Amino acid sequence: MSTPYPFTAIVGQDDLRLGLLLNAVSPAVGGVLVRGEKGTAKSTAVRALATLVPEVPVVPGCRFSCDPVAPDPACPDGPHAEAAGVSRAARTVELPVGASEDRLVGALDIERALSEGVKAFEPGLLADAHRGILYVDEVNLLHDHLVDLLLDAAAMGASYVEREGVSVRHAARFLLVGTMNPEEGELRPQLLDRFGLTVEVAASRDTDERVEVVRRRLAYDDDPEGFAARWAGEESALRERIAAARALLPRVVLGDGVLRQIAATCAAFEVDGMRADIVMARTATALAAWAGREEVTADDVRQAALLALPHRRRRNPFDAPGLDEDKLDQTLDEAGPQENNDGDDQPDPDPDGGGDDDGGGGGGGGVPPQADGDRTPPRGESGDTPSQAPEGSPDAPGRSTGAEQQPVASAEPFRTKMLSVPGLGEGAAGRRSRARTEHGRTTGARRPQGALTKLHLAATVQAAAPHQRARGRSGRGLVVRRDDLRQATREGREGNLVLFVVDASGSMAARQRMSAVKGAVLSLLLDAYQRRDKVGLVTFRGKEAEVALPPTSSVDAAASRLESLPTGGRTPLAAGLLKAHDVLRVERLRDPSRRPLLVVVTDGRATGGPEPVALAGRAGRLHRSEGTASVVVDCESGYVRLGLAGELARELGGTAVTLDELRADSIAGLVKDVTAAGRAA
């Protein structure tokens, strides 16, 4: 087994270390989510924590780590007779992003269950993590069905495996630790709320600190055991401090005054539900125990708020997590006079963050002040772009050319109508287009290919029934062989790659018009987030097109690029379509099972170069020849409409919708299903 990097050797990252140590002191805090850019020691710190957590006593031979003092009465390996327990190190179990459901919750041998009536159960990762640490790297990329199972286990403290009337239950209480890079997409709100604390990490900009990071890492890589030995004293001292804080924790007093501060803070920041209050109370108590105190102070409450509330402030995926520290200080100050039962006043909360930073676990907390998710850039000062002449007229190119204009703010997003890819896919689980999936409604049965995961009971019985006499059946049970088993085929929904091609030329630059266009694209991005899609953004203006955002799961990154999008210049529509074709070609090689949906946002005008309209038509037919599902959002406005967006939609083999028709509550007309090339044929 490789020697882990010592926890005390990590340079900086005070918030990260504090969040992990508080969970080591009090697992009831509820875990920690570590958000930050790549290469910031997120995984290193989590793996190093395992060596500091005290050992746990377990029942000898129990695969589910039952406590010998209070064994689980429903343990599949039980019932356990009274026996002396054995101690072992707390496990750190890693859940891979691509893990199967059976690997997470365990596998039940359906064949033996049907033919022998035996509950032959192979435990999964949830059983391994019981009374330990469950670590999910890149937790934001975890598949939906695994997220649901993880949520259930975290909420109930138990894992249930039920298939065709056969069920197994076992305890699954663990410290949930997740790391993620926000650039790759955000977490579902339900899972986000399950993490007790969140910390933001970033690489230091201090030269001396960066030098020390490199020096220590190189020394560790050259001699892991020798490097760990040099830090053994600090590790031992930190381990003893954690044990002392755990022992002190039951004696820590959470007075009515600080409890009132906690409630006032959660109410002031309008967090949903009561979990935030409970987590803050547990975190403040753990902070006091970590500092060696038997009473919670206002500084503990402030630090707890900075760790427990930022990720609970988000209202949509485009809001940046954060906390207004001035508002926090004001709230704590207003609730301060009633801090103690005996009426003693506490000093004002420390504006610098307070907290004990001894032993590498102090200071900081939370993230820099945010403007409560307000990311709206200032409006531009330029006027509207003159209307263009129809394509093909002598003065069309000149009239469409304009100076670059400043970005304008987007209009308020709205709920959009459903756009889906036709046919039946086999891509990653999501909520947009029909697909063959592991979860969904049963549509048929087939012979299993590999391990049986979803039994189709009726089809299995039907296959086994004709052979019962030949197999010598004498009792009531059905004699089932491997060849009789049938796998259920299911139909659900998949996530798609939604590639936006946005016209940012002078013909779109009128302030109100571009604001409405950005609002529509923002609405579609929000819809893509809810439906678990990947998104990409191609823009075209002037003389060329560019990939503003390569395909990613981070829709908030796409929204940020959209908000800062400048406008002006000619309309190289063909260049935008060809650039989109290049992006889709590469993505088909990377992820051939994920089907694309091309969303072109334009008024259909094309200028610049010889025969720009004809060239755009040929580019559209190129997409059509490859069967790419597409929709054109027609942004043309005014009394005189040229209908060029509709022509483009026909070339693409897709559907054209206006901005008004895109709204889910629109009565202007029904949005047709997105049509792929050749479907009519």
XYZ file of C-alpha atoms in Angstrom:
681
model
C 0.000 0.000 0.000
C 1.418 3.412 -0.958
C 2.343 5.892 1.753
C -0.163 8.786 1.796
C 1.019 12.373 1.764
C 1.040 13.709 5.355
C -1.887 15.946 6.199
C 0.314 18.331 8.197
C 2.672 18.754 5.228
C -0.002 20.440 3.109
C 0.941 24.075 2.551
C -1.783 26.686 3.066
C -5.394 25.691 2.236
C -6.533 26.567 5.770
C -10.239 26.375 4.940
C -9.862 22.964 3.337
C -7.967 21.551 6.291
C -10.339 23.085 8.816
C -13.426 21.676 7.094
C -11.952 18.173 7.026
C -10.718 18.327 10.616
C -14.094 19.491 11.939
C -15.686 16.443 10.333
C -13.025 14.237 11.898
C -13.914 15.735 15.295
C -17.676 15.504 14.731
C -18.844 13.255 11.865
C -22.383 14.505 12.566
C -21.416 17.766 10.832
C -22.309 15.976 7.617
C -19.252 15.929 5.392
C -17.604 18.544 3.250
C -17.687 19.575 -0.399
C -14.385 20.900 -1.738
C -14.779 23.216 -4.727
C -11.805 24.490 -6.666
C -9.616 24.497 -9.708
C -7.526 21.496 -10.650
C -4.178 20.970 -8.937
C -5.080 22.448 -5.540
C -4.457 19.387 -3.313
C -8.163 18.526 -2.973
C -7.719 14.774 -3.360
C -4.404 14.760 -1.496
C -5.973 16.331 1.590
C -8.949 13.960 1.624
C -6.774 10.858 1.358
C -4.432 12.186 4.034
C -7.350 12.667 6.445
C -7.921 8.911 6.697
C -4.677 8.438 8.644
C -5.871 10.891 11.300
C -9.329 9.468 11.975
C -9.388 7.235 15.091
C -9.701 3.500 14.654
C -13.138 1.887 14.848
C -14.067 -1.335 16.725
C -15.849 -3.901 14.518
C -17.389 -7.352 14.878
C -14.831 -9.908 13.659
C -15.731 -11.280 10.238
C -18.650 -8.897 9.639
C -18.519 -7.513 6.109
C -20.651 -4.548 7.168
C -18.413 -3.218 9.976
C -20.956 -3.661 12.758
C -20.122 -2.087 16.112
C -19.650 -4.898 18.677
C -21.267 -2.729 21.373
C -24.431 -2.124 19.307
C -24.501 -4.408 16.244
C -27.059 -3.797 13.525
C -29.983 -6.190 14.195
C -30.752 -6.298 10.454
C -27.150 -6.957 9.368
C -27.096 -9.523 6.525
C -24.158 -11.247 8.273
C -26.002 -11.281 11.626
C -27.288 -11.882 14.125
C -23.997 -11.382 15.936
C -23.269 -13.234 19.148
C -21.586 -11.362 21.955
C -17.860 -11.284 21.276
C -14.907 -9.000 21.765
C -14.487 -6.560 18.908
C -11.345 -5.885 16.951
C -10.084 -2.432 16.035
C -9.081 -1.388 12.561
C -8.387 1.861 10.755
C -11.381 3.777 9.447
C -11.698 3.141 5.720
C -11.623 5.722 2.989
C -13.684 4.314 0.140
C -13.535 6.021 -3.243
C -16.611 6.035 -5.461
C -15.563 6.231 -9.126
C -17.657 8.504 -11.315
C -18.307 5.668 -13.751
C -19.266 3.071 -11.130
C -22.283 0.849 -11.726
C -25.286 0.634 -9.437
C -24.269 -2.879 -8.360
C -20.804 -1.643 -7.411
C -22.289 1.107 -5.227
C -25.079 -0.708 -3.362
C -24.021 -4.317 -3.835
C -25.194 -7.178 -5.998
C -27.888 -9.726 -5.261
C -27.586 -13.141 -6.929
C -31.006 -13.271 -8.583
C -30.486 -16.782 -9.970
C -29.832 -18.278 -6.520
C -32.618 -16.200 -4.995
C -35.157 -17.630 -7.476
C -33.965 -21.206 -7.626
C -32.715 -21.775 -4.046
C -34.394 -18.995 -2.070
C -30.987 -17.892 -0.792
C -30.157 -14.215 -0.270
C -26.626 -14.345 -1.639
C -25.490 -10.738 -1.362
C -22.163 -9.205 -2.328
C -21.675 -5.906 -0.464
C -20.943 -2.734 -2.389
C -19.071 0.475 -1.677
C -21.754 1.778 0.688
C -21.166 -1.209 2.963
C -17.398 -0.742 2.782
C -17.753 2.949 3.735
C -19.949 2.313 6.797
C -18.375 4.062 9.811
C -15.685 5.471 7.536
C -15.233 8.011 4.746
C -16.937 7.868 1.359
C -14.930 9.982 -1.051
C -16.296 11.023 -4.446
C -13.807 12.753 -6.716
C -15.469 14.893 -9.407
C -18.772 14.420 -7.585
C -20.489 16.843 -9.970
C -19.966 14.341 -12.813
C -21.681 11.491 -10.976
C -24.545 9.882 -12.887
C -28.065 10.757 -11.786
C -29.076 7.255 -10.699
C -25.975 6.991 -8.476
C -26.727 10.408 -7.007
C -30.231 9.234 -6.101
C -28.879 6.134 -4.352
C -26.273 8.192 -2.537
C -28.916 10.670 -1.371
C -31.125 7.900 -0.040
C -28.284 6.268 1.885
C -27.045 9.584 3.294
C -30.560 10.528 4.428
C -31.544 7.199 6.001
C -28.190 5.893 7.179
C -28.954 2.609 5.438
C -28.780 1.039 2.000
C -31.606 -0.994 0.510
C -31.285 -3.445 -2.378
C -34.643 -4.618 -3.687
C -35.185 -6.704 -6.791
C -38.247 -8.685 -7.749
C -39.489 -9.006 -4.173
C -36.099 -9.953 -2.708
C -34.658 -7.258 -0.425
C -31.501 -6.723 1.603
C -30.864 -3.876 4.028
C -27.691 -2.872 5.842
C -26.450 0.161 7.763
C -24.558 2.781 5.758
C -23.477 5.767 7.854
C -20.416 7.497 6.508
C -18.616 10.797 6.242
C -19.364 12.098 2.741
C -16.501 14.033 1.152
C -16.694 15.276 -2.413
C -14.345 17.276 -4.593
C -15.261 19.078 -7.789
C -14.060 21.589 -10.341
C -16.946 24.059 -10.910
C -15.799 24.589 -14.498
C -17.054 21.085 -15.285
C -20.583 21.676 -14.051
C -22.520 22.183 -10.849
C -24.198 19.763 -8.483
C -27.879 19.055 -8.184
C -29.374 21.126 -5.340
C -30.493 17.990 -3.476
C -26.966 16.586 -3.308
C -25.445 19.996 -2.638
C -27.570 20.354 0.492
C -26.427 16.942 1.775
C -22.906 18.231 2.302
C -22.643 19.838 5.705
C -19.825 22.220 4.789
C -18.300 23.621 1.646
C -14.894 25.173 1.097
C -13.433 26.988 -1.884
C -9.791 26.298 -2.728
C -7.449 28.023 -5.147
C -3.744 27.937 -5.841
C -1.745 30.472 -3.851
C -0.406 33.512 -5.678
C 2.374 33.943 -3.122
C 5.724 33.013 -4.674
C 7.307 31.692 -1.469
C 4.306 29.511 -0.706
C 4.268 28.047 -4.215
C 8.007 27.304 -3.927
C 7.405 25.444 -0.669
C 4.578 23.407 -2.238
C 6.855 22.274 -5.065
C 9.773 21.566 -2.706
C 7.673 19.334 -0.445
C 6.002 17.523 -3.315
C 9.306 16.686 -4.997
C 10.696 15.455 -1.693
C 7.651 13.226 -1.203
C 7.835 11.805 -4.732
C 11.534 10.973 -4.284
C 11.067 9.150 -0.953
C 7.451 8.823 0.274
C 8.324 6.815 3.391
C 11.203 9.051 4.415
C 9.124 12.185 3.839
C 6.257 10.782 5.924
C 8.690 9.863 8.701
C 9.883 13.476 8.926
C 6.288 14.576 9.547
C 5.392 11.726 11.901
C 5.664 13.927 14.998
C 3.261 16.570 13.643
C 0.865 13.856 12.458
C 0.863 12.222 15.881
C 0.220 15.542 17.630
C -2.673 16.340 15.297
C -4.115 12.866 15.792
C -4.015 13.357 19.557
C -5.685 16.752 19.240
C -8.522 15.227 17.210
C -9.002 12.537 19.867
C -9.011 15.172 22.623
C -11.561 17.290 20.757
C -13.790 14.234 20.266
C -13.643 13.529 23.979
C -14.460 17.154 24.800
C -17.298 17.448 22.304
C -20.112 16.052 24.543
C -19.310 18.644 27.205
C -19.478 21.682 24.908
C -22.387 23.976 25.805
C -24.458 25.528 23.015
C -26.181 28.388 24.842
C -29.501 29.940 23.917
C -27.735 33.141 22.895
C -25.552 31.575 20.218
C -28.419 29.350 19.144
C -30.448 32.503 18.550
C -27.567 33.888 16.481
C -27.549 30.734 14.373
C -31.289 30.918 13.741
C -31.114 34.652 12.958
C -28.278 34.097 10.489
C -30.063 31.321 8.592
C -33.244 33.395 8.477
C -31.398 36.504 7.274
C -29.790 34.614 4.379
C -33.077 32.896 3.478
C -31.689 29.384 3.289
C -34.178 26.627 2.521
C -35.308 24.248 5.227
C -33.802 23.674 8.663
C -30.737 21.602 7.770
C -28.537 24.714 7.675
C -29.451 25.602 11.275
C -28.620 22.104 12.475
C -25.343 21.951 10.551
C -24.296 25.385 11.838
C -25.014 24.324 15.419
C -22.951 21.137 15.056
C -20.140 22.975 13.294
C -19.962 25.710 15.935
C -19.850 23.041 18.642
C -17.041 21.208 16.827
C -15.131 24.496 16.459
C -15.331 25.079 20.206
C -14.135 21.533 20.931
C -11.317 21.928 18.406
C -10.203 25.092 20.230
C -10.356 23.273 23.574
C -13.323 25.275 24.897
C -16.495 24.047 26.580
C -18.678 26.918 25.376
C -19.582 28.103 21.890
C -18.804 31.747 21.129
C -19.948 34.258 18.519
C -16.696 33.724 16.628
C -17.559 30.028 16.334
C -20.968 30.930 14.937
C -19.419 33.287 12.379
C -16.906 30.672 11.245
C -19.634 28.030 11.067
C -21.750 30.298 8.858
C -18.868 30.834 6.431
C -18.495 27.072 6.074
C -22.120 25.915 6.164
C -24.103 28.566 4.274
C -22.413 29.591 0.976
C -23.546 26.544 -1.019
C -27.056 26.828 0.417
C -27.484 30.376 -0.895
C -27.727 29.385 -4.549
C -31.092 29.777 -6.197
C -30.127 28.707 -9.733
C -27.021 27.235 -11.417
C -25.880 30.673 -12.606
C -25.511 32.085 -9.084
C -21.997 32.053 -7.677
C -21.838 30.516 -4.198
C -20.825 32.992 -1.555
C -21.794 34.953 1.506
C -21.973 38.682 2.144
C -19.710 38.979 5.197
C -20.855 42.516 6.024
C -24.429 41.282 6.236
C -23.261 38.331 8.326
C -21.499 40.596 10.821
C -24.523 42.867 11.046
C -26.852 39.923 11.696
C -24.614 38.485 14.395
C -24.253 41.895 15.992
C -28.020 42.442 16.085
C -28.582 39.033 17.692
C -25.587 39.482 19.982
C -27.140 41.010 23.131
C -28.972 37.719 23.821
C -25.953 35.462 23.350
C -25.675 34.007 26.869
C -28.121 32.539 29.326
C -26.569 34.685 32.084
C -26.783 37.886 30.044
C -23.012 38.457 29.732
C -22.112 40.289 26.585
C -19.669 38.748 24.173
C -17.155 40.817 22.193
C -18.112 41.834 18.692
C -17.536 39.191 16.045
C -14.052 39.344 14.578
C -14.343 40.983 11.153
C -11.311 39.052 9.975
C -12.924 35.659 10.403
C -11.742 34.530 13.864
C -11.364 30.866 14.577
C -8.385 28.937 15.896
C -5.671 28.450 13.331
C -3.413 26.298 15.465
C -2.405 22.933 14.099
C -3.219 23.779 10.526
C -6.935 23.906 11.097
C -7.726 27.523 11.573
C -8.587 30.808 10.092
C -10.390 31.926 7.032
C -13.549 30.123 6.176
C -15.992 30.620 3.351
C -15.210 32.557 0.204
C -14.601 36.197 -0.647
C -17.686 38.428 -0.465
C -20.050 38.065 -3.383
C -22.745 40.380 -4.599
C -25.310 37.678 -3.834
C -24.911 36.058 -7.226
C -25.305 39.339 -9.153
C -23.285 38.815 -12.289
C -25.000 41.259 -14.603
C -22.490 43.339 -16.570
C -23.157 47.033 -17.300
C -25.208 47.831 -20.319
C -23.494 49.174 -23.390
C -23.816 52.808 -24.435
C -24.082 52.307 -28.174
C -27.246 52.873 -30.092
C -29.137 50.473 -32.285
C -27.601 49.110 -35.435
C -29.315 50.277 -38.613
C -31.521 47.711 -40.259
C -30.021 45.775 -43.114
C -31.092 45.443 -46.671
C -32.079 41.986 -47.893
C -29.234 39.672 -48.819
C -28.207 39.887 -52.415
C -28.740 43.663 -52.715
C -25.655 45.716 -53.636
C -25.501 47.609 -50.354
C -26.271 44.695 -48.015
C -22.665 43.998 -46.907
C -21.925 47.645 -46.203
C -25.130 48.252 -44.271
C -24.588 45.216 -42.043
C -21.134 46.318 -41.014
C -20.994 48.237 -37.733
C -18.608 49.028 -34.971
C -18.300 46.602 -32.075
C -20.803 47.363 -29.357
C -20.551 46.763 -25.636
C -22.282 43.695 -24.162
C -25.841 44.186 -23.008
C -27.522 42.468 -20.083
C -29.787 39.526 -20.822
C -33.521 39.655 -20.316
C -35.113 37.638 -17.539
C -34.941 33.889 -18.316
C -38.149 31.920 -18.751
C -39.273 28.299 -18.902
C -38.827 26.937 -22.411
C -40.726 24.336 -24.343
C -39.308 20.852 -24.660
C -36.827 20.351 -27.503
C -35.656 16.791 -28.051
C -33.703 14.663 -30.484
C -35.892 12.201 -32.437
C -35.402 8.459 -32.359
C -34.134 6.231 -29.571
C -30.638 6.859 -28.243
C -28.280 5.056 -25.901
C -26.419 7.982 -24.353
C -25.748 9.033 -20.779
C -28.764 9.175 -18.494
C -30.526 12.527 -18.525
C -33.928 14.108 -19.019
C -34.202 15.198 -22.625
C -34.543 12.584 -25.392
C -35.871 9.028 -25.444
C -33.193 6.390 -24.918
C -32.503 2.832 -23.836
C -31.384 3.157 -20.225
C -30.866 1.129 -17.059
C -33.727 3.007 -15.440
C -37.154 3.801 -16.784
C -40.263 1.975 -17.916
C -39.920 -1.650 -18.970
C -40.497 -2.134 -22.685
C -39.449 -5.761 -23.252
C -37.014 -8.522 -22.411
C -33.846 -10.051 -23.850
C -31.194 -12.566 -22.900
C -28.654 -10.979 -20.548
C -25.314 -9.967 -21.982
C -22.933 -10.405 -19.059
C -24.172 -10.073 -15.485
C -27.927 -9.905 -14.959
C -28.904 -6.538 -13.508
C -32.641 -6.046 -14.135
C -34.656 -9.258 -14.131
C -37.806 -9.504 -16.247
C -39.694 -11.944 -14.027
C -42.588 -12.761 -16.348
C -40.294 -13.459 -19.294
C -38.034 -15.615 -17.098
C -40.952 -17.705 -15.861
C -42.273 -18.030 -19.410
C -38.867 -19.274 -20.603
C -38.504 -21.776 -17.743
C -42.069 -23.135 -17.672
C -41.909 -25.543 -20.660
C -38.905 -27.383 -19.195
C -40.164 -28.179 -15.685
C -41.081 -31.831 -16.349
C -37.802 -32.521 -18.146
C -35.902 -31.013 -15.231
C -37.630 -33.308 -12.767
C -39.591 -30.697 -10.871
C -41.302 -32.326 -7.905
C -42.072 -29.522 -5.460
C -43.729 -26.155 -5.631
C -40.563 -24.225 -6.552
C -39.703 -23.388 -10.137
C -36.541 -24.979 -11.507
C -34.673 -22.090 -13.127
C -31.502 -22.388 -15.174
C -29.157 -19.690 -16.362
C -30.521 -19.882 -19.909
C -34.016 -19.046 -18.647
C -33.073 -15.654 -17.199
C -34.261 -12.618 -19.106
C -32.990 -9.085 -18.786
C -35.581 -6.303 -18.798
C -35.106 -3.687 -21.495
C -36.056 -0.223 -20.342
C -36.703 3.128 -21.883
C -35.932 6.394 -20.160
C -34.344 9.696 -21.057
C -30.832 10.644 -22.041
C -28.820 13.840 -21.871
C -27.674 15.349 -25.143
C -24.983 17.672 -26.365
C -26.751 20.979 -26.956
C -24.526 23.139 -29.162
C -25.598 26.775 -29.398
C -24.618 28.753 -32.490
C -25.324 32.404 -31.667
C -25.368 35.274 -34.171
C -23.537 38.239 -32.592
C -23.344 40.380 -35.729
C -24.496 43.927 -36.284
C -27.927 42.794 -37.457
C -28.550 41.455 -33.919
C -27.053 44.392 -32.068
C -30.122 46.453 -31.250
C -30.110 46.704 -27.473
C -33.598 45.390 -26.739
C -33.294 42.714 -29.376
C -29.957 41.335 -28.189
C -31.163 41.453 -24.599
C -34.138 39.288 -25.566
C -31.871 36.908 -27.510
C -29.536 36.497 -24.553
C -32.513 35.898 -22.288
C -33.734 33.146 -24.612
C -30.315 31.446 -24.763
C -29.987 31.760 -20.983
C -33.385 30.077 -20.647
C -32.254 27.245 -22.908
C -29.067 26.898 -20.864
C -31.108 26.612 -17.685
C -33.225 23.956 -19.377
C -30.033 22.116 -20.410
C -28.815 22.172 -16.797
C -32.073 20.680 -15.561
C -31.996 17.985 -18.237
C -28.338 16.973 -17.572
C -27.013 18.006 -20.978
C -23.563 18.986 -22.060
C -23.491 22.400 -23.680
C -21.212 24.253 -26.082
C -21.260 27.765 -27.491
C -20.183 28.958 -30.951
C -20.529 32.620 -31.860
C -20.065 34.344 -35.197
C -19.584 37.999 -36.095
C -17.295 40.126 -38.227
C -15.267 37.851 -40.501
C -15.208 34.578 -38.590
C -16.721 32.263 -36.017
C -15.184 31.100 -32.768
C -15.798 28.450 -30.148
C -16.656 30.605 -27.146
C -17.036 27.500 -24.975
C -16.052 23.923 -25.895
C -18.650 21.296 -24.950
C -18.816 21.018 -21.169
C -21.169 20.154 -18.336
C -20.731 23.639 -16.880
C -23.753 25.604 -18.036
C -22.840 28.477 -15.732
C -19.588 28.881 -17.675
C -21.654 29.129 -20.860
C -23.903 31.733 -19.223
C -20.860 33.767 -18.197
C -19.493 33.753 -21.761
C -22.902 34.727 -23.081
C -23.236 37.713 -20.745
C -19.909 39.162 -21.900
C -20.590 38.566 -25.589
C -19.944 41.710 -27.688
C -21.866 42.392 -30.889
C -21.294 44.172 -34.186
C -19.855 43.571 -37.630
C -20.944 41.414 -40.523
C -22.839 38.127 -40.375
C -20.655 35.135 -41.372
C -23.490 32.622 -40.905
C -21.754 29.908 -42.956
C -18.616 30.224 -40.834
C -20.693 29.691 -37.690
C -22.341 26.568 -39.083
C -19.034 25.147 -40.321
C -17.372 25.804 -36.972
C -20.266 23.979 -35.290
C -19.742 21.079 -37.705
C -16.088 20.834 -36.640
C -17.063 20.825 -32.964
C -19.652 18.085 -33.457
C -17.240 15.981 -35.509
C -14.714 15.957 -32.667
C -17.387 15.260 -30.050
C -18.695 12.273 -32.015
C -15.246 10.733 -31.732
C -14.993 11.490 -27.996
C -18.482 10.378 -27.015
C -20.238 8.585 -29.890
C -23.264 7.606 -27.792
C -24.199 11.216 -26.893
C -26.442 12.609 -29.614
C -26.206 16.301 -30.508
C -28.893 18.955 -30.744
C -27.893 22.025 -32.760
C -29.593 25.262 -31.677
C -28.948 28.143 -34.093
C -29.950 31.554 -32.726
C -30.110 34.030 -35.622
C -32.314 36.186 -37.796
C -31.112 34.165 -40.793
C -29.262 37.003 -42.507
C -25.846 36.317 -43.988
C -23.343 38.879 -45.265
C -19.692 39.020 -46.208
C -17.925 37.260 -49.059
C -19.377 36.000 -52.323
C -22.887 34.468 -52.177
C -23.094 34.356 -48.373
C -26.685 33.073 -48.334
C -25.936 30.194 -50.708
C -22.834 29.294 -48.718
C -24.871 29.209 -45.485
C -27.378 26.928 -47.207
C -24.627 24.487 -48.198
C -23.310 24.492 -44.633
C -26.809 23.743 -43.387
C -27.167 20.822 -45.787
C -23.866 19.435 -44.475
C -25.399 19.127 -41.016
C -28.537 17.635 -42.524
C -26.563 14.967 -44.403
C -25.102 13.742 -41.099
C -28.498 13.510 -39.414
C -27.898 16.248 -36.840
C -31.117 17.269 -35.119
C -31.484 21.040 -35.213
C -33.724 23.936 -34.336
C -33.428 27.552 -35.477
C -34.540 30.237 -33.033
C -35.781 33.007 -35.330
C -34.750 36.378 -33.884
C -36.100 38.509 -36.730
C -38.308 41.348 -35.533
C -40.213 44.248 -37.020
C -43.169 44.543 -39.381
C -41.206 43.434 -42.454
C -39.861 39.926 -42.091
C -37.745 38.177 -44.706
C -38.266 34.624 -43.394
C -34.588 33.764 -43.797
C -34.441 31.801 -40.538
C -37.181 29.514 -41.829
C -35.189 28.946 -45.013
C -32.147 28.051 -42.931
C -34.200 25.599 -40.867
C -35.305 23.858 -44.063
C -31.704 23.579 -45.232
C -30.760 22.086 -41.862
C -33.717 19.712 -41.968
C -34.891 21.073 -38.645
C -37.539 23.332 -37.173
C -37.780 27.116 -36.834
C -39.365 28.724 -33.773
C -39.702 32.373 -32.843
C -38.658 33.784 -29.499
C -42.303 33.957 -28.452
C -42.978 30.354 -29.479
C -40.000 29.194 -27.426
C -41.789 29.994 -24.169
C -43.472 27.075 -22.464
C -46.529 29.202 -21.696
C -46.743 30.688 -25.165
C -50.064 30.609 -26.986
C -48.555 31.884 -30.245
C -48.282 28.339 -31.529
C -47.067 24.828 -30.753
C -43.387 24.024 -31.104
C -42.972 21.068 -33.392
C -40.643 18.203 -32.523
C -37.132 18.794 -33.695
C -36.809 16.980 -36.999
C -33.704 15.099 -38.065
C -32.606 14.872 -41.655
C -34.411 12.252 -43.649
C -37.051 11.572 -41.016
C -39.879 12.439 -43.377
C -38.489 10.001 -45.869
